[in-house]
Structure formats: structure tokens, C-alpha cells
Amino acid sequence: MQTLFQAELAIIGGGIAGLWMQAAWSVRGRSSLLIVRDPKPGNGLSAPSHSTNLGRPSGGGLGDGQTIWSQGIIHGGLKYALGGEATRASQAIAEMPGRWLAALEGRGEVDLRGLRPFADRQHLWTTGGVLARLAGLAASKAIRTPVERVEPAERPEALRGAGAGVDVYSVGEPVLPVRGLVRALAEPLGDSMLAADEVVAIRSDADGVEVEIVCAGRTAVIRARRLVLCAGAGNPGLLAMAGLSEARGSSVSEMQRRPLHMVVARGPLPMLNGHALGASSKPRLTITTAMGDQAGPGERTWLIGGEIAEAGVARDEAAQIAEARRELAACLPWVSLAGVRFATGRIDRAEARTADGQKPDVPVVRRFGPVVVAWPTKLAFAPLLTDQVEAELVASGLAMSAGGGRESMGWPVPRVASYPWDREGTAWR
Ligand SMILES: Cc1cc2nc3c(=O)[nH]c(=O)nc-3n(C[C@H](O)[C@H](O)[C@H](O)COP(=O)(O)OP(=O)(O)OC[C@H]3O[C@@H](n4cnc5c(N)ncnc54)[C@H](O)[C@@H]3O)c2cc1C
């Protein structure tokens, strides 16, 4: 027995790309269904979308993949400005904090009023040396995001112990608790989300697509006029399943991975969201405080990325933790690490391939017949990605009109993924 769903649009992938799109389209009353991989434990399927040292492999669910690992920074261009570039990317990204703030205040294209708490700004601090200080100053002039020098008495608790040689700036780029974000986007979607142990087939012709999924022994077929692939690292496999990977007109349907080895620190740590800036244009450490995880009383969890996560790909877990301790002692010598324990995890950024292997600047959208592939490039770009996909769908002849059934007919709804470091088996060192 197959369950049949019909909608104008189907999306595969419950990361930020798929979730934002479904939320925006749901507000506009579009007929759209979001298919989210959420395999039930013990069904024998292996569904890791990333490998990790942190306990068991990823279990699927809403946000699983790059999104749940994301540091939640709604970039407004600071990172680009640090490199002295006023690129296409910095112009496009400069508008993102405003669009997210509108959503947080309930006047945007999706409603994120339920999402609290979040930091409305992050901090940038220099780690000594003239070069680092100059880069900090350059940043304050080069971007539209408000960057203000913070006097010692005004600094957040985590940066209050900094000595005279350290400059601190505040940057108007909000930082969001990612799990809370996923929950807030998903909550109103209810029946328009379908959990899947697996997508087993995609068939396409000139009229549209059929996606076949299985969940807990049941099969469903979703018929839609267009399919949007928002499956991150899973996009190439799904395109191939649809028989479309050969049809590409450019190399953009191909994916590139940029591996990261992230560090997680947990203990009596102060709240901190920001970048430690060294002599290079890349932040030495990017530290965000994870909200809504399972830290104990009086404890906080820091997610640590930046240069250490890129260079740390070649290190094993013990070496990466040793390096993290060294870097924290160098960049935040006034913060005590007594009682702080560490874990690490590996996750690949999955992006559209670029000719030079560098990170794409902006979201990438490509259409192959009735199938559109969408790569946000950054969490912050989710609103722009939705605009671009919508433009592509309109260009393909779809009316994008309101209306249509969203009945899930009792089909299971996906759960919100847990933070990787909260999964069973995480070994803290
Ligand atoms: C460590 C890290 C930190 C980051 N920090 C930031 C930041 O601070 N700010 C920022 O703007 N960006 C950040 N990014 C980038 C950002 O997280 C990503 O660009 C974004 O999350 C990608 O979203 P996505 O929805 O395309 O992919 P994903 O989040 O990877 O979601 C893809 C979804 O598709 C599902 N899927 C995969 N294969 C299949 C399949 N075959 N069938 C069905 N479903 C499938 C997966 O389970 C997953 O849920 C960070 C990235 C990383 C890795």
C-alpha cells in the first residue's frame, strides 16, 4: 500500500536551506512538502551525513548535517572585509542580518519571534601584534555592519580580563542558537513535513517529479511539479538517482567538500561569541556559545572553529585538543580552563563546486528540468537562497500560486536533531 501526496513543490533536505524555504512558502500559502531524512533507530539503515568523533554517527532529523554544526553567526560581511575585499559576496551578505532581524521581530518572510535567546552582536578581539590590530581597525572601516571599538569597562565578561594590548570591537552580526532556530522554523510546519527513513526513487519527466520514500515499513509517493534538492552533501546522490547528473550543462551540479575538524569545550566558561583575530585575514579562533544543549548547571559549551578547524583536519583528536588548549591560552589567556573538558568532531562543508576549489561567494542554484539544486553556501544566506530558487521556479514556468493540499495523512513528522556533542557516547577529555 502506497500513500500518495500531491503538491506543487517538494523539497528534500531538512537543513537550513530546506527549512527556511518551506517556512517562507508556508507563510505565503504555497503548496509545498518538505521531505526530511530521519531514520528510525534499529532499522538497519546507515544514514550518517557526517563522520564524527562525537559518539555515534549522525542520526538524521531536522537540522542534521552542516546546519546543526553551524556556529549560527548571521554574517554581515565582516569576514570578507577582514581580507580587504569588497566583493559581490560582501554586498550580498550585508543585507542578511537585516532580513534575519526582521524575522526575529516578526516582520519578516518567516516568523522567528519564538526564538530566544540570541546575541544581537558578536565580538572581535585582537591577539597582540601590530598586524592584528591594524586588521581590526581596517575591519571597522570596510563594512556596512556596525563595528564599534569597545572600551575596557564596556566589554563582555569573557573579554573583561584582556590586557592593554588587546583591542575589542563589537560587530552587529547576530548569533543564533541553531537548535532553537531549527525548532522555531519547524514548529508551524507540522503536517507539511514528511519523515523518511530513506528516499528510494526519484522519477522525473517534463510534467514534474515523483519522489518515493519509505518510513517505518510504509511507502509514500510524492507527486510535485517541481523538486528542490536542499540535501547538502546528499545532493549529488539524489541528482544521480533522478538520472540527471549527466544532464548538467556546467560543473555546478558537482559538489566540493571543505573538511573541518571542530572543537567543543564544555565547563565553567563565560558566554562568548566572536572571533580572535591574529595576523592573517582568517580568524584564528571563532568561538560561539551553544544554547539549548545539555551542559550541566553553571556550565556552557563553546563551539570552536576558525583557522584551527581548517588546519586541524590533518590532526587526530588528541592533537586537535592539545592545539585548542594552546590556542585558547594564547588568544584568551585571562580565561581559566580549569574544569573544562574537550571533544572534537569532523564535518564537511558541502558546497557547489567552484573552478578554483575556493568557497563560493553566494548561494548557488541550478535547474535540471523539473529539479532545482540549491546550495546556500552559508546559513546566513538562507533568505537569499529562497529568493533565487523562487526566481528559478518562476523562470521554469511555474506560477508559484497560493493554495493546495498539505495533508500528511498521518505520515510521521521528523524530529529535531540533537547537537552532535549531546549524542550518546560522546567522550569528553
Ligand atoms: C562547522 C560549521 C560552522 C558553520 N558556521 C556558520 C555560521 O556561523 N554562519 C553561517 O552563515 N554559516 C555557517 N556554516 C555554513 C552553514 O552551516 C551551511 O552553509 C548550511 O547549514 C548548509 O545548509 P543546507 O541546508 O544546505 O545543508 P545541511 O545543513 O547539510 O542539510 C542537508 C540535509 O539534507 C539531508 N540529506 C542528505 N542526504 C539526503 C538524502 N539522500 N535524502 C534525504 N535527505 C538527505 C541531511 O540529513 C540534512 O538534514 C557553517 C558550516 C559548518 C560545517
Short mmCIF file of C-alpha atoms in Angstrom, two decimals, residues 157-366:
data_model
loop_
_atom_site.label_atom_id
_atom_site.label_comp_id
_atom_site.label_asym_id
_atom_site.label_seq_id
_atom_site.Cartn_x
_atom_site.Cartn_y
_atom_site.Cartn_z
CA GLU A 157 32.55 39.30 30.86
CA ALA A 158 34.62 36.92 28.72
CA LEU A 159 36.80 39.77 27.39
CA ARG A 160 36.97 41.90 30.53
CA GLY A 161 40.26 40.39 31.67
CA ALA A 162 42.05 41.32 28.43
CA GLY A 163 45.24 43.32 28.86
CA ALA A 164 46.15 46.73 27.43
CA GLY A 165 47.47 45.31 24.12
CA VAL A 166 44.12 43.79 23.16
CA ASP A 167 41.56 45.74 21.13
CA VAL A 168 37.93 44.66 21.29
CA TYR A 169 35.26 45.53 18.72
CA SER A 170 31.58 44.75 18.74
CA VAL A 171 30.06 43.75 15.41
CA GLY A 172 26.35 43.97 14.59
CA GLU A 173 26.11 40.37 13.40
CA PRO A 174 23.59 38.36 15.43
CA VAL A 175 24.41 34.86 16.68
CA LEU A 176 21.52 32.41 16.84
CA PRO A 177 21.09 29.24 18.89
CA VAL A 178 20.93 26.82 16.00
CA ARG A 179 18.81 24.08 17.53
CA GLY A 180 16.32 26.71 18.71
CA LEU A 181 16.33 28.16 15.19
CA VAL A 182 15.55 24.77 13.65
CA ARG A 183 12.76 24.20 16.16
CA ALA A 184 11.28 27.69 15.59
CA LEU A 185 11.24 27.24 11.81
CA ALA A 186 9.79 23.73 12.02
CA GLU A 187 7.12 24.27 14.67
CA PRO A 188 4.49 25.90 12.45
CA LEU A 189 5.17 23.48 9.59
CA GLY A 190 3.62 20.40 11.24
CA ASP A 191 1.93 18.28 8.60
CA SER A 192 3.80 19.78 5.67
CA MET A 193 6.92 17.85 6.73
CA LEU A 194 7.33 14.15 5.95
CA ALA A 195 9.90 11.99 7.76
CA ALA A 196 11.72 9.46 5.60
CA ASP A 197 13.99 6.58 6.53
CA GLU A 198 15.24 6.95 3.01
CA VAL A 199 14.43 8.42 -0.39
CA VAL A 200 14.33 5.33 -2.58
CA ALA A 201 13.50 6.69 -6.03
CA ILE A 202 13.12 9.95 -7.94
CA ARG A 203 11.42 9.87 -11.33
CA SER A 204 11.12 12.95 -13.48
CA ASP A 205 9.58 13.90 -16.80
CA ALA A 206 8.51 17.12 -18.49
CA ASP A 207 5.38 17.39 -16.28
CA GLY A 208 7.06 17.03 -12.94
CA VAL A 209 8.59 14.62 -10.47
CA GLU A 210 7.69 11.67 -8.29
CA VAL A 211 9.68 11.04 -5.13
CA GLU A 212 9.31 7.69 -3.41
CA ILE A 213 10.15 7.46 0.29
CA VAL A 214 9.98 4.77 2.94
CA CYS A 215 9.38 5.27 6.63
CA ALA A 216 8.82 2.60 9.30
CA GLY A 217 7.87 -0.01 6.71
CA ARG A 218 5.46 2.26 4.83
CA THR A 219 5.95 3.69 1.34
CA ALA A 220 4.79 7.05 0.06
CA VAL A 221 4.94 8.70 -3.33
CA ILE A 222 5.08 12.49 -3.51
CA ARG A 223 3.99 13.94 -6.85
CA ALA A 224 5.06 17.51 -7.48
CA ARG A 225 5.52 19.84 -10.41
CA ARG A 226 8.99 20.77 -9.21
CA LEU A 227 11.51 19.25 -6.79
CA VAL A 228 14.09 21.35 -4.91
CA LEU A 229 17.13 19.47 -3.65
CA CYS A 230 18.41 21.02 -0.40
CA ALA A 231 20.23 17.92 0.78
CA GLY A 232 23.73 19.38 1.24
CA ALA A 233 26.22 16.52 0.88
CA GLY A 234 23.35 14.33 -0.38
CA ASN A 235 22.57 16.47 -3.45
CA PRO A 236 24.81 14.69 -5.98
CA GLY A 237 23.45 11.26 -4.98
CA LEU A 238 19.85 12.45 -5.32
CA LEU A 239 20.54 14.07 -8.70
CA ALA A 240 22.06 10.79 -9.85
CA MET A 241 19.00 8.92 -8.52
CA ALA A 242 16.85 11.19 -10.68
CA GLY A 243 19.08 10.31 -13.64
CA LEU A 244 20.01 13.96 -14.03
CA SER A 245 23.67 14.19 -13.13
CA GLU A 246 24.71 13.53 -16.71
CA ALA A 247 22.41 16.26 -17.97
CA ARG A 248 24.33 19.08 -16.38
CA GLY A 249 25.34 21.95 -18.57
CA SER A 250 28.10 23.10 -16.25
CA SER A 251 30.18 21.72 -13.43
CA VAL A 252 27.93 23.40 -10.86
CA SER A 253 25.88 20.30 -10.19
CA GLU A 254 29.08 18.86 -8.80
CA MET A 255 29.87 19.33 -5.19
CA GLN A 256 33.01 20.23 -3.34
CA ARG A 257 33.67 19.39 0.27
CA ARG A 258 35.76 21.53 2.58
CA PRO A 259 36.50 19.43 5.65
CA LEU A 260 36.61 20.90 9.14
CA HIS A 261 37.76 19.47 12.47
CA MET A 262 35.72 21.37 15.05
CA VAL A 263 36.45 21.56 18.77
CA VAL A 264 33.82 21.56 21.50
CA ALA A 265 34.72 22.78 25.01
CA ARG A 266 32.40 22.40 27.98
CA GLY A 267 32.78 23.64 31.54
CA PRO A 268 32.54 26.79 33.68
CA LEU A 269 33.04 29.07 30.66
CA PRO A 270 31.72 32.61 30.17
CA MET A 271 29.29 33.49 27.36
CA LEU A 272 31.33 34.40 24.29
CA ASN A 273 30.50 34.85 20.60
CA GLY A 274 33.19 36.14 18.31
CA HIS A 275 36.49 35.90 16.52
CA ALA A 276 40.06 36.00 17.83
CA LEU A 277 41.93 37.87 15.14
CA GLY A 278 45.59 37.14 14.52
CA ALA A 279 47.88 38.43 11.82
CA SER A 280 46.09 36.61 8.99
CA SER A 281 42.78 37.59 7.42
CA LYS A 282 41.19 34.38 8.74
CA PRO A 283 40.08 34.38 12.36
CA ARG A 284 42.44 32.30 14.49
CA LEU A 285 39.52 31.05 16.57
CA THR A 286 35.80 31.57 16.07
CA ILE A 287 34.02 30.82 19.32
CA THR A 288 30.26 30.64 19.79
CA THR A 289 28.33 29.60 22.87
CA ALA A 290 25.86 26.82 22.13
CA MET A 291 22.48 27.50 23.70
CA GLY A 292 19.92 24.82 24.49
CA ASP A 293 22.30 21.89 24.76
CA GLN A 294 22.78 19.58 27.71
CA ALA A 295 25.53 21.48 29.56
CA GLY A 296 25.29 20.98 33.34
CA PRO A 297 24.44 23.70 35.89
CA GLY A 298 26.96 26.56 35.74
CA GLU A 299 28.46 25.14 32.56
CA ARG A 300 28.49 26.39 29.00
CA THR A 301 29.52 24.76 25.74
CA TRP A 302 31.78 26.58 23.31
CA LEU A 303 31.88 25.52 19.67
CA ILE A 304 35.32 26.45 18.34
CA GLY A 305 36.05 26.88 14.64
CA GLY A 306 38.11 29.28 12.53
CA GLU A 307 41.65 28.59 11.37
CA ILE A 308 42.09 25.84 13.97
CA ALA A 309 39.26 23.81 12.41
CA GLU A 310 40.65 24.13 8.87
CA ALA A 311 44.29 23.44 9.78
CA GLY A 312 43.19 20.74 12.25
CA VAL A 313 41.84 18.41 9.58
CA ALA A 314 45.22 16.66 9.48
CA ARG A 315 45.35 16.27 13.29
CA ASP A 316 43.89 13.38 15.26
CA GLU A 317 41.53 14.13 18.12
CA ALA A 318 44.21 14.23 20.86
CA ALA A 319 46.43 16.57 18.81
CA GLN A 320 43.47 18.81 17.96
CA ILE A 321 42.50 19.10 21.63
CA ALA A 322 46.11 19.90 22.59
CA GLU A 323 46.17 22.59 19.87
CA ALA A 324 42.86 24.00 21.10
CA ARG A 325 44.23 24.30 24.63
CA ARG A 326 47.32 26.11 23.26
CA GLU A 327 45.28 28.46 21.10
CA LEU A 328 42.81 29.28 23.87
CA ALA A 329 45.70 30.01 26.23
CA ALA A 330 47.24 32.29 23.57
CA CYS A 331 44.05 34.09 22.46
CA LEU A 332 42.19 34.22 25.82
CA PRO A 333 44.94 33.91 28.46
CA TRP A 334 42.68 35.58 31.04
CA VAL A 335 40.00 32.84 30.80
CA SER A 336 40.59 29.87 33.11
CA LEU A 337 40.32 26.44 31.53
CA ALA A 338 40.18 24.69 34.93
CA GLY A 339 37.41 22.10 34.82
CA VAL A 340 36.92 22.49 31.04
CA ARG A 341 36.71 19.29 29.01
CA PHE A 342 37.00 18.88 25.26
CA ALA A 343 35.72 16.79 22.37
CA THR A 344 36.16 17.17 18.63
CA GLY A 345 34.08 16.39 15.57
CA ARG A 346 34.57 16.31 11.83
CA ILE A 347 32.09 17.81 9.40
CA ASP A 348 32.46 18.75 5.76
CA ARG A 349 31.12 21.92 4.31
CA ALA A 350 29.25 20.74 1.21
CA GLU A 351 29.09 23.41 -1.45
CA ALA A 352 28.68 23.82 -5.18
CA ARG A 353 32.00 23.27 -6.89
CA THR A 354 33.96 26.32 -7.97
CA ALA A 355 36.60 26.32 -10.66
CA ASP A 356 39.41 27.11 -8.22
CA GLY A 357 38.10 24.99 -5.33
CA GLN A 358 37.58 28.12 -3.22
CA LYS A 359 34.39 28.72 -1.26
CA PRO A 360 31.59 30.05 -3.49
CA ASP A 361 30.76 33.68 -2.68
CA VAL A 362 27.00 33.50 -2.79
CA PRO A 363 24.23 30.88 -2.89
CA VAL A 364 24.22 28.66 -5.97
CA VAL A 365 21.01 27.46 -7.68
CA ARG A 366 20.83 25.30 -10.80
#
